[in-house]
CSV table of C-alpha atoms in Angstrom, one decimal:
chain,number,residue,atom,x,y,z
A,64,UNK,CA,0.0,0.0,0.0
A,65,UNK,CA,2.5,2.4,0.6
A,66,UNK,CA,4.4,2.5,-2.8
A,67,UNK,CA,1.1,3.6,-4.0
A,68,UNK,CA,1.0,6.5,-1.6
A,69,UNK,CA,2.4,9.7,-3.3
A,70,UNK,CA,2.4,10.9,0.1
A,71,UNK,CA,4.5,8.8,1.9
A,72,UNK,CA,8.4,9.5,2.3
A,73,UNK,CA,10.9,8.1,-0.1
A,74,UNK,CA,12.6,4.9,1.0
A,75,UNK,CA,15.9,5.6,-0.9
A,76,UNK,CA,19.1,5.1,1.1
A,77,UNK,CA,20.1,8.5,1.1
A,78,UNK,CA,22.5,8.4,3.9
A,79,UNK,CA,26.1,10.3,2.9
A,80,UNK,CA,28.6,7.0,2.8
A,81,UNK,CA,31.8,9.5,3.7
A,82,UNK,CA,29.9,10.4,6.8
A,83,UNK,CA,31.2,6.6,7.5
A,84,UNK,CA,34.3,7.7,7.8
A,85,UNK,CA,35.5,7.6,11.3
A,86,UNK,CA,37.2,10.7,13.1
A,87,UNK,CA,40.0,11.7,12.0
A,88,UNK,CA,43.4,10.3,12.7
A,89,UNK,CA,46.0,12.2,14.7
A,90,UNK,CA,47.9,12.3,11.5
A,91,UNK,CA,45.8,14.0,9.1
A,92,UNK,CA,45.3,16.4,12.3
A,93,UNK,CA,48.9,17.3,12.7
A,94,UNK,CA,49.1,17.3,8.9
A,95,UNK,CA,46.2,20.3,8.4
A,96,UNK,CA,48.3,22.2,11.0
A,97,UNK,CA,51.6,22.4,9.8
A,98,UNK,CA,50.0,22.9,6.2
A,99,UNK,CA,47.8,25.9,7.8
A,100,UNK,CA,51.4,27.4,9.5
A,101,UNK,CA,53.3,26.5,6.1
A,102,UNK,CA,50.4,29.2,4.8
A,103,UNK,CA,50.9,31.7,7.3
A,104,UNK,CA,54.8,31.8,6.9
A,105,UNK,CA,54.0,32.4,3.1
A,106,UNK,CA,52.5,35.4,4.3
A,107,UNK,CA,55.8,37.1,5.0
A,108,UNK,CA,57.2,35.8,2.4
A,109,UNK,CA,54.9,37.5,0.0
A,110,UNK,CA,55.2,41.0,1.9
A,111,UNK,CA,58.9,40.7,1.6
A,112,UNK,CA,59.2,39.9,-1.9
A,113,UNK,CA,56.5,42.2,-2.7
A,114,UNK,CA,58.7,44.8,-1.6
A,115,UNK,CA,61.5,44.2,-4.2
A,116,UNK,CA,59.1,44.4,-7.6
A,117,UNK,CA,59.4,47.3,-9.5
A,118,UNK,CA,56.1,49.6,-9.3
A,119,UNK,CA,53.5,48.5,-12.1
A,120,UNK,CA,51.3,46.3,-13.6
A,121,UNK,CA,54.0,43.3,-13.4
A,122,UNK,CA,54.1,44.0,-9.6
A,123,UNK,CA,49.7,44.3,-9.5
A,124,UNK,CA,49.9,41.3,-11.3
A,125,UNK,CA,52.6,39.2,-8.9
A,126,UNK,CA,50.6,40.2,-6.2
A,127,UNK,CA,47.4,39.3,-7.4
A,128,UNK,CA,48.5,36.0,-8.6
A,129,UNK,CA,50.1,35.1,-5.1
A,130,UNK,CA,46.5,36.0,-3.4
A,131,UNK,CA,45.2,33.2,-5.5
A,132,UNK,CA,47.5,30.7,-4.8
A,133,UNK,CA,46.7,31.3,-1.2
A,134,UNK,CA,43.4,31.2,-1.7
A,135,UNK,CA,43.8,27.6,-3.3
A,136,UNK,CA,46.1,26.2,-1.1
A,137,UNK,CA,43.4,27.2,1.9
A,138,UNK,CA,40.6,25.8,0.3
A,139,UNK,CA,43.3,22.3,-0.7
A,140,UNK,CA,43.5,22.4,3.1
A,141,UNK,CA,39.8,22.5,3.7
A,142,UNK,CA,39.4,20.1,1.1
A,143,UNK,CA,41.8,17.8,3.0
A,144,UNK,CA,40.0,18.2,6.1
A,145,UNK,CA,36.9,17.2,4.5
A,146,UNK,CA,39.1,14.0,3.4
A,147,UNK,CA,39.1,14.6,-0.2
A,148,UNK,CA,41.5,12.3,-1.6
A,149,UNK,CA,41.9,14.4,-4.9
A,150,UNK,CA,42.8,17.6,-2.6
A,151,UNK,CA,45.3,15.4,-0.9
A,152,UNK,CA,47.2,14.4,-4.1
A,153,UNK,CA,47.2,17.8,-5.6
A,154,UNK,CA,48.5,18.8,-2.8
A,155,UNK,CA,51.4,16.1,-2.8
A,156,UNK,CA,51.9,17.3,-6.1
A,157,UNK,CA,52.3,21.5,-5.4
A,158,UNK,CA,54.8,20.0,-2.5
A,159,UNK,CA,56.7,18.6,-5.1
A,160,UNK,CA,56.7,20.8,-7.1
A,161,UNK,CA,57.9,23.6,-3.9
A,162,UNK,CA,60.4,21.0,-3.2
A,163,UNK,CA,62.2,21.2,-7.0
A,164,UNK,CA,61.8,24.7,-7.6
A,165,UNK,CA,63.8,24.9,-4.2
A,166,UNK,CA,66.2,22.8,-5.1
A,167,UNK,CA,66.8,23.5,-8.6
A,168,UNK,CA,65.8,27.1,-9.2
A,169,UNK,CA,68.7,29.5,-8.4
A,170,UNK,CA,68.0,32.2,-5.5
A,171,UNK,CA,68.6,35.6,-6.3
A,172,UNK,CA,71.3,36.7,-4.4
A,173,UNK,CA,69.6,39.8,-3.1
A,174,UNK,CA,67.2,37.5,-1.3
A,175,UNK,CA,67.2,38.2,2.5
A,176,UNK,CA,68.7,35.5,4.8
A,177,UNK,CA,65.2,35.5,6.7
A,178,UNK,CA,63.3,34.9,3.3
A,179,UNK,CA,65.4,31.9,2.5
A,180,UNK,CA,65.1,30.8,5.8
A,181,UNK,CA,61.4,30.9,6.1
A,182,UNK,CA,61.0,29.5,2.7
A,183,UNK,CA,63.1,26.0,3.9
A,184,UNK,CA,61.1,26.2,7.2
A,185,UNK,CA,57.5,26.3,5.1
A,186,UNK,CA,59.2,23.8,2.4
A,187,UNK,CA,60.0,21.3,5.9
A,188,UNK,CA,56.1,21.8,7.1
A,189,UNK,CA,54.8,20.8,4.0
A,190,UNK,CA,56.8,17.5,3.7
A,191,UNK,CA,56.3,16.5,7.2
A,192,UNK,CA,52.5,17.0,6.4
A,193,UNK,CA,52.6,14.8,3.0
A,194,UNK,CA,54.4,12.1,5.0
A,195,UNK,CA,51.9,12.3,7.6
A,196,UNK,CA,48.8,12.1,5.1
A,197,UNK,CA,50.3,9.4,3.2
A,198,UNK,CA,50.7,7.1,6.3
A,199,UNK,CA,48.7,4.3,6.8
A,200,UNK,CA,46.0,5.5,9.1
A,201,UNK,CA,45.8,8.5,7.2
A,202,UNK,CA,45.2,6.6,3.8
A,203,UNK,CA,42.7,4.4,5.3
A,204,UNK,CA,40.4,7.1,6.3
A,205,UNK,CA,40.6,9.2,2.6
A,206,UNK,CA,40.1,5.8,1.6
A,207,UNK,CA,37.1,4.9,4.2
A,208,UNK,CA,35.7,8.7,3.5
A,209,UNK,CA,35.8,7.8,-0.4
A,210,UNK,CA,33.7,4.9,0.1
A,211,UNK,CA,35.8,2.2,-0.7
């Protein structure tokens, strides 16, 4: 009798499998941290370099292009949070990337000794974060939170 009731509730399983997931391990905790303070020490970072463009559009442009990085990189930590897998690997990916432009990409050699140093500090943060989201506890809850 009820499926023939257009008033009764639907009996679809509507329930959100990530919701499933379990809380969230210590690692991906410790992880979201050091990515958020990685963030904050770009802030410097940008104010200091800022400093050395030449006034223009090149220097409007730089600035505007770092502010949406950051913006990105927030909402990849939000994303990670939220255990999206995706936002995890992209951000595995901008670490590497960091990492060989560090390594590879010569330094100016009017760079400050507090720029460089806060660069390798925020470059450390963000590979102690990947290794912590690519542990095992931390894989099996993107994993868990995926649905699989």
């Amino acid at each position: 009798r009820a499926m023939n009731d257009p008033y009764a509730p639907p009996t679809a399983n509507v329930a959100d499998p990530r919701a499933d997931r379990g809380a969230t391990p210590v690692q991906v905790s410790w992880a979201l941290r050091l990515l958020w303070a990685s963030l904050l020490l770009g802030v410097p970072l940008v104010v200091m370099s800022a400093e050395r463009l030449p006034d223009g559009p090149a220097a409007v442009f730089a600035i505007v292009f770092q502010l949406l990085i950051f913006a990105l990189v927030a909402w990849l930590n939000i994303c990670i949070g939220r255990a999206r897998n995706w936002a995890r690997i992209v951000t595995l990916l901008f670490t590497l990337l960091g990492l060989a432009m560090l390594l590879f990409m010569p330094t100016p050699d009017d760079t400050p000794v507090i720029e460089r140093l806060v660069s390798g500090v925020s470059s450390v943060l963000d590979v102690a974060a990947m290794l912590l989201l690519f542990s095992a506890p931390a894989s099996r809850w993107f994993r868990a939170a995926a649905g699989g």
